[in-house]
Short mmCIF file of C-alpha atoms in Angstrom, two decimals:
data_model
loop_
_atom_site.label_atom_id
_atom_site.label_comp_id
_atom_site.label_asym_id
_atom_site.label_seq_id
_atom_site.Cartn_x
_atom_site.Cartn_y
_atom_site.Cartn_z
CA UNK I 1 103.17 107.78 107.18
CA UNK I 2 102.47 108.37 103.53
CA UNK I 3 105.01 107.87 101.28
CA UNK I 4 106.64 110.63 98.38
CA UNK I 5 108.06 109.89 95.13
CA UNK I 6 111.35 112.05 93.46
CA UNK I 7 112.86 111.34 90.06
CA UNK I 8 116.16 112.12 89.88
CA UNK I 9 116.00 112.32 93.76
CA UNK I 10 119.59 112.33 96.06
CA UNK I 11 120.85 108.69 96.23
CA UNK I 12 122.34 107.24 99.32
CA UNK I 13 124.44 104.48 98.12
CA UNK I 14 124.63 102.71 101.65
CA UNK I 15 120.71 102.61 101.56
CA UNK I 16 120.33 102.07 98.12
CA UNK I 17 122.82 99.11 98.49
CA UNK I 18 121.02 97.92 101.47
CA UNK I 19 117.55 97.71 99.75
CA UNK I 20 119.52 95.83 96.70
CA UNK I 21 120.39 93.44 98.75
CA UNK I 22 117.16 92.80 100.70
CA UNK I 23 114.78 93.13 97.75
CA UNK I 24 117.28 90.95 95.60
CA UNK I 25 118.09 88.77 97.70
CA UNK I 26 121.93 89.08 97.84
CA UNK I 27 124.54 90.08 99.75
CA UNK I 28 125.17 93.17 100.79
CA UNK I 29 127.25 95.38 97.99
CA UNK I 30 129.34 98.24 97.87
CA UNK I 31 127.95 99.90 94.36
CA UNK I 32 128.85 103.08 93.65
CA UNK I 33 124.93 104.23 92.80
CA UNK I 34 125.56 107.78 92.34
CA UNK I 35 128.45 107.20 89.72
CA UNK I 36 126.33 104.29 87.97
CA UNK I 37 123.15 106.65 87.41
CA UNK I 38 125.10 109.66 86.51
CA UNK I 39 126.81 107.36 84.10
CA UNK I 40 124.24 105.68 82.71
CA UNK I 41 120.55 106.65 83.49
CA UNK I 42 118.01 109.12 82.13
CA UNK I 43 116.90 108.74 85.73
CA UNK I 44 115.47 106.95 88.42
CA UNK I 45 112.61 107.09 90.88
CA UNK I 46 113.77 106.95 95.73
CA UNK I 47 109.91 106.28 97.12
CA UNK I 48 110.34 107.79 100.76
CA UNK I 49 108.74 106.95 104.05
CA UNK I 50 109.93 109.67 106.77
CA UNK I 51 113.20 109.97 104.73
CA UNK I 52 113.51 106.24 104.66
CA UNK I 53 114.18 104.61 101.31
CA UNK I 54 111.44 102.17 100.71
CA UNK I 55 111.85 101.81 96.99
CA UNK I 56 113.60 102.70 93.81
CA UNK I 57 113.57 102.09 89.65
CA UNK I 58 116.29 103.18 87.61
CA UNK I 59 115.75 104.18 84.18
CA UNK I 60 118.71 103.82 81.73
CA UNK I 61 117.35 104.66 78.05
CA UNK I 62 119.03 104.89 74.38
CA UNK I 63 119.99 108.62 73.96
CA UNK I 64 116.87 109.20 72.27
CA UNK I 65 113.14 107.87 72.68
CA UNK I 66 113.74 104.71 74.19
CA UNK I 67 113.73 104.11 77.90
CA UNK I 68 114.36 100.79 79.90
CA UNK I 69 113.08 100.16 83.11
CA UNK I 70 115.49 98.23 85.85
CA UNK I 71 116.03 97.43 89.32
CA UNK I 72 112.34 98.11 90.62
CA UNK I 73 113.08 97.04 94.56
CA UNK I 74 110.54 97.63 97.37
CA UNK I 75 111.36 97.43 101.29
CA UNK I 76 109.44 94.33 102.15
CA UNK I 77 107.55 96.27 104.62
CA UNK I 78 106.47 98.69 102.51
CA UNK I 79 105.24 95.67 99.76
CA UNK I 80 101.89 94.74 98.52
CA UNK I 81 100.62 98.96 98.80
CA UNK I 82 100.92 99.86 95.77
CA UNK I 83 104.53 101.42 96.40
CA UNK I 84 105.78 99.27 93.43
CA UNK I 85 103.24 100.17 90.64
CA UNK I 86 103.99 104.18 92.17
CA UNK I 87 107.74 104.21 91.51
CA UNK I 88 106.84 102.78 88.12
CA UNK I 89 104.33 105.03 87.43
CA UNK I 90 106.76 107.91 88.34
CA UNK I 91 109.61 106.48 86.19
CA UNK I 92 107.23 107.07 82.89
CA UNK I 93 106.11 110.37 83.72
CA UNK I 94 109.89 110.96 84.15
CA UNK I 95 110.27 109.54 80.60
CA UNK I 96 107.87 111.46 79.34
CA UNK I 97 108.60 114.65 80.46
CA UNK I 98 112.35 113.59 78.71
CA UNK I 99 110.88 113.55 75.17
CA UNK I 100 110.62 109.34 75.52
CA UNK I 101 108.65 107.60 73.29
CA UNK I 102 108.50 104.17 74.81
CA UNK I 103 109.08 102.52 78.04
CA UNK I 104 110.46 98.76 77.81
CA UNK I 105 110.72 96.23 80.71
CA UNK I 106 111.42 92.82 81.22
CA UNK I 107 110.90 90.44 84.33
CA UNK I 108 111.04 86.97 85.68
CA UNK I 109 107.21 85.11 85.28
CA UNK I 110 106.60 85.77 88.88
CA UNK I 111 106.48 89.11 88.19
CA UNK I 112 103.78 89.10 85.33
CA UNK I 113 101.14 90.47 87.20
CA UNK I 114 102.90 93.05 88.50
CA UNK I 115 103.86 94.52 85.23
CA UNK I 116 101.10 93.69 82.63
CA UNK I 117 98.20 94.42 85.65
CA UNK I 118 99.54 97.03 88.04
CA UNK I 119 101.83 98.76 85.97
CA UNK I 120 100.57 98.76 82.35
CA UNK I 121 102.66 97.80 80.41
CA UNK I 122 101.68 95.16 76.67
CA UNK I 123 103.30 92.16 75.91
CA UNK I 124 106.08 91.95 73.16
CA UNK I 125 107.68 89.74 71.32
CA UNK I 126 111.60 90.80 72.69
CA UNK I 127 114.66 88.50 72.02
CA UNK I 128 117.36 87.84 74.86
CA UNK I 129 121.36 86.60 74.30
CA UNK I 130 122.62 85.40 77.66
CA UNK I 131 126.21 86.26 77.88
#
């Protein structure tokens, strides 16, 4: 079954808090998804296989030409197919198309790879305050 990408596309928060939970390894929430991107997002990419949700990015951003990318989940059936590197993919051409300027990420070490080789993105010197 091949798999179709939609920015901005019609969030189920049940399955969206269902893939949280298995790609995140938590338990399973109650978020309000809908209210949190329509709050706060520029926008946000649903991969779907047969109208299953097998991955998402959100894409919160400044106001103006700066875009962040978080929560990139994949089903872990649908993993290692490029599915991730897709919805990424997706998200910039989404902030793009928006008049963005730049696309920022950051990650654990373990996922290196994944965004420097698959995705594209160029290492920066960033600074981090945990609260």
């Amino acid at each position: 079954m091949a798999i179709t990408y939609e920015w901005r596309g019609d969030v189920d928060n049940s399955a969206l808090n269902k893939l949280h939970a298995e790609g995140f390894d938590h338990l399973l929430g109650q978020t309000d998804w809908r209210a949190r991107l329509q709050r706060h997002s520029l926008g946000w990419v649903c991969a779907w296989e047969d109208r299953r949700l097998v991955g998402f990015v959100n894409v919160a951003w400044d106001g103006g030409v700066h875009a962040f990318v978080l929560d990139t989940v994949v089903a872990r059936r649908s993993r290692s197919n490029g599915v991730g590197a897709a919805l990424v993919k997706a998200a910039a051409e989404g902030c793009r198309a928006a008049g963005c300027e730049w696309l920022h990420v950051d990650f654990e070490e373990n996922l290196r790879a994944f965004y420097f080789d698959a995705c594209g993105f160029r290492e920066t010197t960033a600074g981090l305050i945990a609260l």
